[in-house]
Amino acid sequence: MAFFGFKHGVHPPEEKELTSGLPIRRMPYPDEIILPLRQHAGKPATLCVKVGDYVERGDPVGHADGYMSVPIHASAAGTVSAIDLWPHPDGSYAQAVHIKVDKYALQAARPRMVPRWEGLTVQQVVKAVQDAGVVGLGGAAFPTHVKLAPPKDYTVHTLIINGAECEPYLTSDHRTMVEFPDRVHFGCRVMMHTLGVTKAVIGVERNKPDAIEALERAKPKDLDITILPMTVKYPQGAEKMLIHAVTGVEVPSGKLPVTVGVVVQNVGSLAAIAEVFDTGLPLLERIVTVTGHGLKRPANLIVPVGTKMKDLLAYCDGVTPNAAEVIIGGPMMGQSLANLEAPVIKGTTGVVVLTADEVRGEKVYPCIHCGRCLEACPVFLNPSWLGDLARVKRYDEMAANHLSDCMLCGSCSYVCPSNIPLSQLFQASKAALRRIQTAGAA
């Protein structure tokens, strides 16, 4: 199959050797689980328990609030000890359910009906995936069932599976492909059947040869699935970049992948779909890469959703004396963690502990108009000019200069010799624009 690649982008140090060879292990249940009702794109779940309730593993604590929403399930058996506003990984506070974990429980979920997907209609498969609370596990946490039911105005011809994992340090997708290739293919089978497509492509960067080999070895003979090795480049895993790299087709500005006949899904999400139709269990846990030169014992772990970050780091023997910053996600698109009491949520791909030597200095110099940010931007924006507009809050002009196409990949900030936090400026500008547009619509 042809490989088209994409222009621009950057090549940050990979730093994946810390965990790429480490098998996935299961983390023990912590003493307390914190489950925010806001864990996905779309409307937060609606609370359905009260303080004092005893919940089994897999019981819902929040119901889906509409189609663009999914339920939240108890990832461990125990007693609801509190419901309050709690630190969220994104730096805000969100309503959350506290569960005091029952140390004597077997942590076996209640007997559940395993849906036999072959006999289900498309609508029933979509509902089963929604009921299981499955969202995109690549970080965006977009409800997966919505991607399974694209608008009828468009015809989907190709399913693209995102196994790029181009963010430095992160290896959770890599280990999923190495250790659970059958689950990835099973999830792919369900998704292809539901979308009605006959062709799928799994894009994997060439720095994961063992993953490519494992997927090739497990590939079903009755499906048209191509394992496509790709050049190592950031942000290869961004949805529109991946589509261009695989198909050579550019998704138009402001449009969704379905407009060019493509649906993209992350390998971890496919494994989660497989789990739903293999065991009947909802999404209760996820694979998290816990790593960084500031961590004593890096690992790839299966972590109950709701585990507090401080418990996660403690299980990895804590941080080194020169640890300076904890990042949620990778260092390019991730976010600095303000509070270690915040829990792992469904979209938590990794936790990276950086040392003082790795943390970027705070000194910012004036733009020297070197043009490096233009050469790095994968969607051909002018980050330098947009940065100037952001500083004087000319948001309308930023919108007219295609700010919405910025995926906040951080490539511009990475190459800027003046240390200008361009990506952060654009993130704040997008938030300001949303507030303005919301106020205007009210």
PDB file of C-alpha atoms in Angstrom, residues 189-358:
ATOM      1  CA  ARG A 189     -13.660  -6.705  13.005  1.00  0.00           C
ATOM      2  CA  VAL A 190     -16.583  -5.369  15.053  1.00  0.00           C
ATOM      3  CA  MET A 191     -15.993  -1.818  13.877  1.00  0.00           C
ATOM      4  CA  MET A 192     -15.640  -2.779  10.195  1.00  0.00           C
ATOM      5  CA  HIS A 193     -18.852  -4.804  10.388  1.00  0.00           C
ATOM      6  CA  THR A 194     -20.739  -1.975  12.084  1.00  0.00           C
ATOM      7  CA  LEU A 195     -19.492   0.698   9.673  1.00  0.00           C
ATOM      8  CA  GLY A 196     -20.091  -1.569   6.689  1.00  0.00           C
ATOM      9  CA  VAL A 197     -16.540  -1.122   5.364  1.00  0.00           C
ATOM     10  CA  THR A 198     -14.404  -3.836   3.765  1.00  0.00           C
ATOM     11  CA  LYS A 199     -11.001  -2.186   4.169  1.00  0.00           C
ATOM     12  CA  ALA A 200      -8.980  -1.190   7.229  1.00  0.00           C
ATOM     13  CA  VAL A 201      -5.447   0.152   7.632  1.00  0.00           C
ATOM     14  CA  ILE A 202      -3.474   0.085  10.875  1.00  0.00           C
ATOM     15  CA  GLY A 203      -0.822   2.806  10.771  1.00  0.00           C
ATOM     16  CA  VAL A 204       2.182   2.068  12.988  1.00  0.00           C
ATOM     17  CA  GLU A 205       5.421   4.062  13.091  1.00  0.00           C
ATOM     18  CA  ARG A 206       8.533   2.107  12.163  1.00  0.00           C
ATOM     19  CA  ASN A 207      10.059   2.521  15.622  1.00  0.00           C
ATOM     20  CA  LYS A 208       7.704  -0.254  16.795  1.00  0.00           C
ATOM     21  CA  PRO A 209       8.863  -3.268  14.724  1.00  0.00           C
ATOM     22  CA  ASP A 210       7.695  -5.772  17.342  1.00  0.00           C
ATOM     23  CA  ALA A 211       4.182  -4.278  17.229  1.00  0.00           C
ATOM     24  CA  ILE A 212       4.111  -4.456  13.428  1.00  0.00           C
ATOM     25  CA  GLU A 213       5.243  -8.082  13.573  1.00  0.00           C
ATOM     26  CA  ALA A 214       2.664  -9.015  16.242  1.00  0.00           C
ATOM     27  CA  LEU A 215      -0.195  -7.407  14.289  1.00  0.00           C
ATOM     28  CA  GLU A 216       0.903  -9.096  11.060  1.00  0.00           C
ATOM     29  CA  ARG A 217       1.123 -12.477  12.783  1.00  0.00           C
ATOM     30  CA  ALA A 218      -2.374 -12.164  14.299  1.00  0.00           C
ATOM     31  CA  LYS A 219      -4.058 -10.665  11.229  1.00  0.00           C
ATOM     32  CA  PRO A 220      -7.306 -12.447  10.309  1.00  0.00           C
ATOM     33  CA  LYS A 221      -7.193 -14.026   6.861  1.00  0.00           C
ATOM     34  CA  ASP A 222     -10.815 -13.206   6.059  1.00  0.00           C
ATOM     35  CA  LEU A 223     -10.475  -9.425   6.494  1.00  0.00           C
ATOM     36  CA  ASP A 224      -8.766  -6.826   4.308  1.00  0.00           C
ATOM     37  CA  ILE A 225      -6.548  -5.272   6.971  1.00  0.00           C
ATOM     38  CA  THR A 226      -3.256  -3.640   6.022  1.00  0.00           C
ATOM     39  CA  ILE A 227      -0.520  -3.030   8.590  1.00  0.00           C
ATOM     40  CA  LEU A 228       1.205   0.114   7.299  1.00  0.00           C
ATOM     41  CA  PRO A 229       4.689   0.956   8.678  1.00  0.00           C
ATOM     42  CA  MET A 230       5.098   4.734   8.709  1.00  0.00           C
ATOM     43  CA  THR A 231       7.983   7.169   8.987  1.00  0.00           C
ATOM     44  CA  VAL A 232       8.682   8.301  12.539  1.00  0.00           C
ATOM     45  CA  LYS A 233       7.518  11.877  12.721  1.00  0.00           C
ATOM     46  CA  TYR A 234       5.490  14.089  15.045  1.00  0.00           C
ATOM     47  CA  PRO A 235       2.441  14.678  14.965  1.00  0.00           C
ATOM     48  CA  GLN A 236       1.862  11.564  12.832  1.00  0.00           C
ATOM     49  CA  GLY A 237      -0.863  10.387  15.231  1.00  0.00           C
ATOM     50  CA  ALA A 238      -3.035  13.481  14.787  1.00  0.00           C
ATOM     51  CA  GLU A 239      -6.202  12.396  13.019  1.00  0.00           C
ATOM     52  CA  LYS A 240      -5.905  14.582   9.922  1.00  0.00           C
ATOM     53  CA  MET A 241      -2.167  13.932   9.601  1.00  0.00           C
ATOM     54  CA  LEU A 242      -2.737  10.195   9.804  1.00  0.00           C
ATOM     55  CA  ILE A 243      -5.453  10.302   7.146  1.00  0.00           C
ATOM     56  CA  HIS A 244      -3.163  12.223   4.802  1.00  0.00           C
ATOM     57  CA  ALA A 245      -0.274   9.883   5.529  1.00  0.00           C
ATOM     58  CA  VAL A 246      -2.358   6.788   4.775  1.00  0.00           C
ATOM     59  CA  THR A 247      -4.603   7.914   1.932  1.00  0.00           C
ATOM     60  CA  GLY A 248      -2.944  11.011   0.472  1.00  0.00           C
ATOM     61  CA  VAL A 249      -6.259  12.831   0.936  1.00  0.00           C
ATOM     62  CA  GLU A 250      -6.453  16.084   2.878  1.00  0.00           C
ATOM     63  CA  VAL A 251      -9.448  16.638   5.143  1.00  0.00           C
ATOM     64  CA  PRO A 252     -10.753  20.136   4.283  1.00  0.00           C
ATOM     65  CA  SER A 253     -10.492  22.908   6.856  1.00  0.00           C
ATOM     66  CA  GLY A 254     -13.304  22.724   9.383  1.00  0.00           C
ATOM     67  CA  LYS A 255     -14.489  19.318   8.177  1.00  0.00           C
ATOM     68  CA  LEU A 256     -14.539  15.892   9.822  1.00  0.00           C
ATOM     69  CA  PRO A 257     -12.734  12.773   8.517  1.00  0.00           C
ATOM     70  CA  VAL A 258     -16.074  11.255   7.517  1.00  0.00           C
ATOM     71  CA  THR A 259     -16.375  13.899   4.786  1.00  0.00           C
ATOM     72  CA  VAL A 260     -13.550  12.109   2.932  1.00  0.00           C
ATOM     73  CA  GLY A 261     -15.009   8.667   3.679  1.00  0.00           C
ATOM     74  CA  VAL A 262     -12.752   7.773   6.594  1.00  0.00           C
ATOM     75  CA  VAL A 263     -13.247   6.945  10.273  1.00  0.00           C
ATOM     76  CA  VAL A 264     -10.195   6.900  12.561  1.00  0.00           C
ATOM     77  CA  GLN A 265      -9.981   4.942  15.791  1.00  0.00           C
ATOM     78  CA  ASN A 266      -7.206   4.365  18.312  1.00  0.00           C
ATOM     79  CA  VAL A 267      -5.796   0.845  18.894  1.00  0.00           C
ATOM     80  CA  GLY A 268      -6.601   1.046  22.603  1.00  0.00           C
ATOM     81  CA  SER A 269     -10.223   1.872  21.839  1.00  0.00           C
ATOM     82  CA  LEU A 270     -10.454  -1.172  19.576  1.00  0.00           C
ATOM     83  CA  ALA A 271      -9.094  -3.354  22.371  1.00  0.00           C
ATOM     84  CA  ALA A 272     -11.745  -1.834  24.666  1.00  0.00           C
ATOM     85  CA  ILE A 273     -14.502  -2.657  22.148  1.00  0.00           C
ATOM     86  CA  ALA A 274     -13.197  -6.223  22.011  1.00  0.00           C
ATOM     87  CA  GLU A 275     -13.382  -6.428  25.802  1.00  0.00           C
ATOM     88  CA  VAL A 276     -17.034  -5.377  25.748  1.00  0.00           C
ATOM     89  CA  PHE A 277     -18.015  -8.147  23.320  1.00  0.00           C
ATOM     90  CA  ASP A 278     -15.691 -10.707  24.879  1.00  0.00           C
ATOM     91  CA  THR A 279     -16.480 -10.291  28.571  1.00  0.00           C
ATOM     92  CA  GLY A 280     -19.467  -7.954  28.793  1.00  0.00           C
ATOM     93  CA  LEU A 281     -17.470  -5.640  31.047  1.00  0.00           C
ATOM     94  CA  PRO A 282     -17.674  -1.874  30.583  1.00  0.00           C
ATOM     95  CA  LEU A 283     -14.589   0.344  30.468  1.00  0.00           C
ATOM     96  CA  LEU A 284     -13.273   0.110  34.027  1.00  0.00           C
ATOM     97  CA  GLU A 285      -9.529   0.344  33.560  1.00  0.00           C
ATOM     98  CA  ARG A 286      -6.978   1.402  31.003  1.00  0.00           C
ATOM     99  CA  ILE A 287      -3.302   0.973  30.172  1.00  0.00           C
ATOM    100  CA  VAL A 288      -1.210   3.924  31.337  1.00  0.00           C
ATOM    101  CA  THR A 289       2.478   4.575  30.671  1.00  0.00           C
ATOM    102  CA  VAL A 290       4.056   5.962  33.832  1.00  0.00           C
ATOM    103  CA  THR A 291       7.511   7.149  32.928  1.00  0.00           C
ATOM    104  CA  GLY A 292      10.114   9.880  32.766  1.00  0.00           C
ATOM    105  CA  HIS A 293      13.669  10.418  33.984  1.00  0.00           C
ATOM    106  CA  GLY A 294      12.193  11.897  37.146  1.00  0.00           C
ATOM    107  CA  LEU A 295      10.464   8.626  38.090  1.00  0.00           C
ATOM    108  CA  LYS A 296      12.236   5.858  39.971  1.00  0.00           C
ATOM    109  CA  ARG A 297      10.530   2.851  38.330  1.00  0.00           C
ATOM    110  CA  PRO A 298       8.864   3.486  34.945  1.00  0.00           C
ATOM    111  CA  ALA A 299       6.130   1.047  33.942  1.00  0.00           C
ATOM    112  CA  ASN A 300       3.208   0.234  31.679  1.00  0.00           C
ATOM    113  CA  LEU A 301       0.290  -0.480  33.980  1.00  0.00           C
ATOM    114  CA  ILE A 302      -3.340  -1.558  33.816  1.00  0.00           C
ATOM    115  CA  VAL A 303      -4.844   1.031  36.136  1.00  0.00           C
ATOM    116  CA  PRO A 304      -8.392   1.223  37.555  1.00  0.00           C
ATOM    117  CA  VAL A 305     -10.011   4.428  36.279  1.00  0.00           C
ATOM    118  CA  GLY A 306     -10.199   6.780  39.265  1.00  0.00           C
ATOM    119  CA  THR A 307      -6.793   5.938  40.747  1.00  0.00           C
ATOM    120  CA  LYS A 308      -5.226   9.073  42.186  1.00  0.00           C
ATOM    121  CA  MET A 309      -2.008  10.237  40.535  1.00  0.00           C
ATOM    122  CA  LYS A 310      -0.177  10.225  43.839  1.00  0.00           C
ATOM    123  CA  ASP A 311      -1.050   6.531  44.293  1.00  0.00           C
ATOM    124  CA  LEU A 312       0.111   5.797  40.749  1.00  0.00           C
ATOM    125  CA  LEU A 313       3.478   7.472  41.324  1.00  0.00           C
ATOM    126  CA  ALA A 314       3.850   5.827  44.727  1.00  0.00           C
ATOM    127  CA  TYR A 315       3.342   2.402  43.135  1.00  0.00           C
ATOM    128  CA  CYS A 316       6.258   3.262  40.832  1.00  0.00           C
ATOM    129  CA  ASP A 317       8.456   3.916  43.897  1.00  0.00           C
ATOM    130  CA  GLY A 318       7.957   7.680  43.691  1.00  0.00           C
ATOM    131  CA  VAL A 319       9.963  10.415  42.025  1.00  0.00           C
ATOM    132  CA  THR A 320      13.677  11.191  42.001  1.00  0.00           C
ATOM    133  CA  PRO A 321      15.161  14.126  43.974  1.00  0.00           C
ATOM    134  CA  ASN A 322      15.553  16.186  40.780  1.00  0.00           C
ATOM    135  CA  ALA A 323      11.939  15.667  39.600  1.00  0.00           C
ATOM    136  CA  ALA A 324      10.455  19.021  38.628  1.00  0.00           C
ATOM    137  CA  GLU A 325       7.167  18.569  36.780  1.00  0.00           C
ATOM    138  CA  VAL A 326       4.464  15.945  36.202  1.00  0.00           C
ATOM    139  CA  ILE A 327       2.831  15.928  32.777  1.00  0.00           C
ATOM    140  CA  ILE A 328      -0.463  14.220  31.937  1.00  0.00           C
ATOM    141  CA  GLY A 329      -0.129  12.732  28.459  1.00  0.00           C
ATOM    142  CA  GLY A 330       3.034  13.258  26.449  1.00  0.00           C
ATOM    143  CA  PRO A 331       5.312  16.285  26.717  1.00  0.00           C
ATOM    144  CA  MET A 332       4.204  17.720  23.329  1.00  0.00           C
ATOM    145  CA  MET A 333       0.412  17.837  23.814  1.00  0.00           C
ATOM    146  CA  GLY A 334       0.191  16.987  27.482  1.00  0.00           C
ATOM    147  CA  GLN A 335      -0.656  19.263  30.351  1.00  0.00           C
ATOM    148  CA  SER A 336       1.241  20.043  33.523  1.00  0.00           C
ATOM    149  CA  LEU A 337      -0.489  18.470  36.507  1.00  0.00           C
ATOM    150  CA  ALA A 338      -1.379  20.947  39.218  1.00  0.00           C
ATOM    151  CA  ASN A 339      -2.578  18.513  41.876  1.00  0.00           C
ATOM    152  CA  LEU A 340      -1.494  14.904  42.500  1.00  0.00           C
ATOM    153  CA  GLU A 341      -4.898  14.222  44.087  1.00  0.00           C
ATOM    154  CA  ALA A 342      -6.401  14.300  40.561  1.00  0.00           C
ATOM    155  CA  PRO A 343      -7.326  10.831  39.298  1.00  0.00           C
ATOM    156  CA  VAL A 344      -6.570   8.802  36.192  1.00  0.00           C
ATOM    157  CA  ILE A 345      -9.513   9.218  33.825  1.00  0.00           C
ATOM    158  CA  LYS A 346     -10.470   7.380  30.646  1.00  0.00           C
ATOM    159  CA  GLY A 347      -8.401   9.716  28.483  1.00  0.00           C
ATOM    160  CA  THR A 348      -5.182   9.417  30.512  1.00  0.00           C
ATOM    161  CA  THR A 349      -2.625   7.902  28.153  1.00  0.00           C
ATOM    162  CA  GLY A 350       0.416   8.493  30.283  1.00  0.00           C
ATOM    163  CA  VAL A 351       2.013  10.263  33.205  1.00  0.00           C
ATOM    164  CA  VAL A 352       5.496  11.680  32.581  1.00  0.00           C
ATOM    165  CA  VAL A 353       7.759  12.978  35.329  1.00  0.00           C
ATOM    166  CA  LEU A 354      10.338  15.439  33.988  1.00  0.00           C
ATOM    167  CA  THR A 355      13.539  16.440  35.739  1.00  0.00           C
ATOM    168  CA  ALA A 356      14.683  20.020  36.321  1.00  0.00           C
ATOM    169  CA  ASP A 357      17.072  19.700  33.366  1.00  0.00           C
ATOM    170  CA  GLU A 358      14.207  18.796  31.025  1.00  0.00           C
TER     171      GLU A 358
END
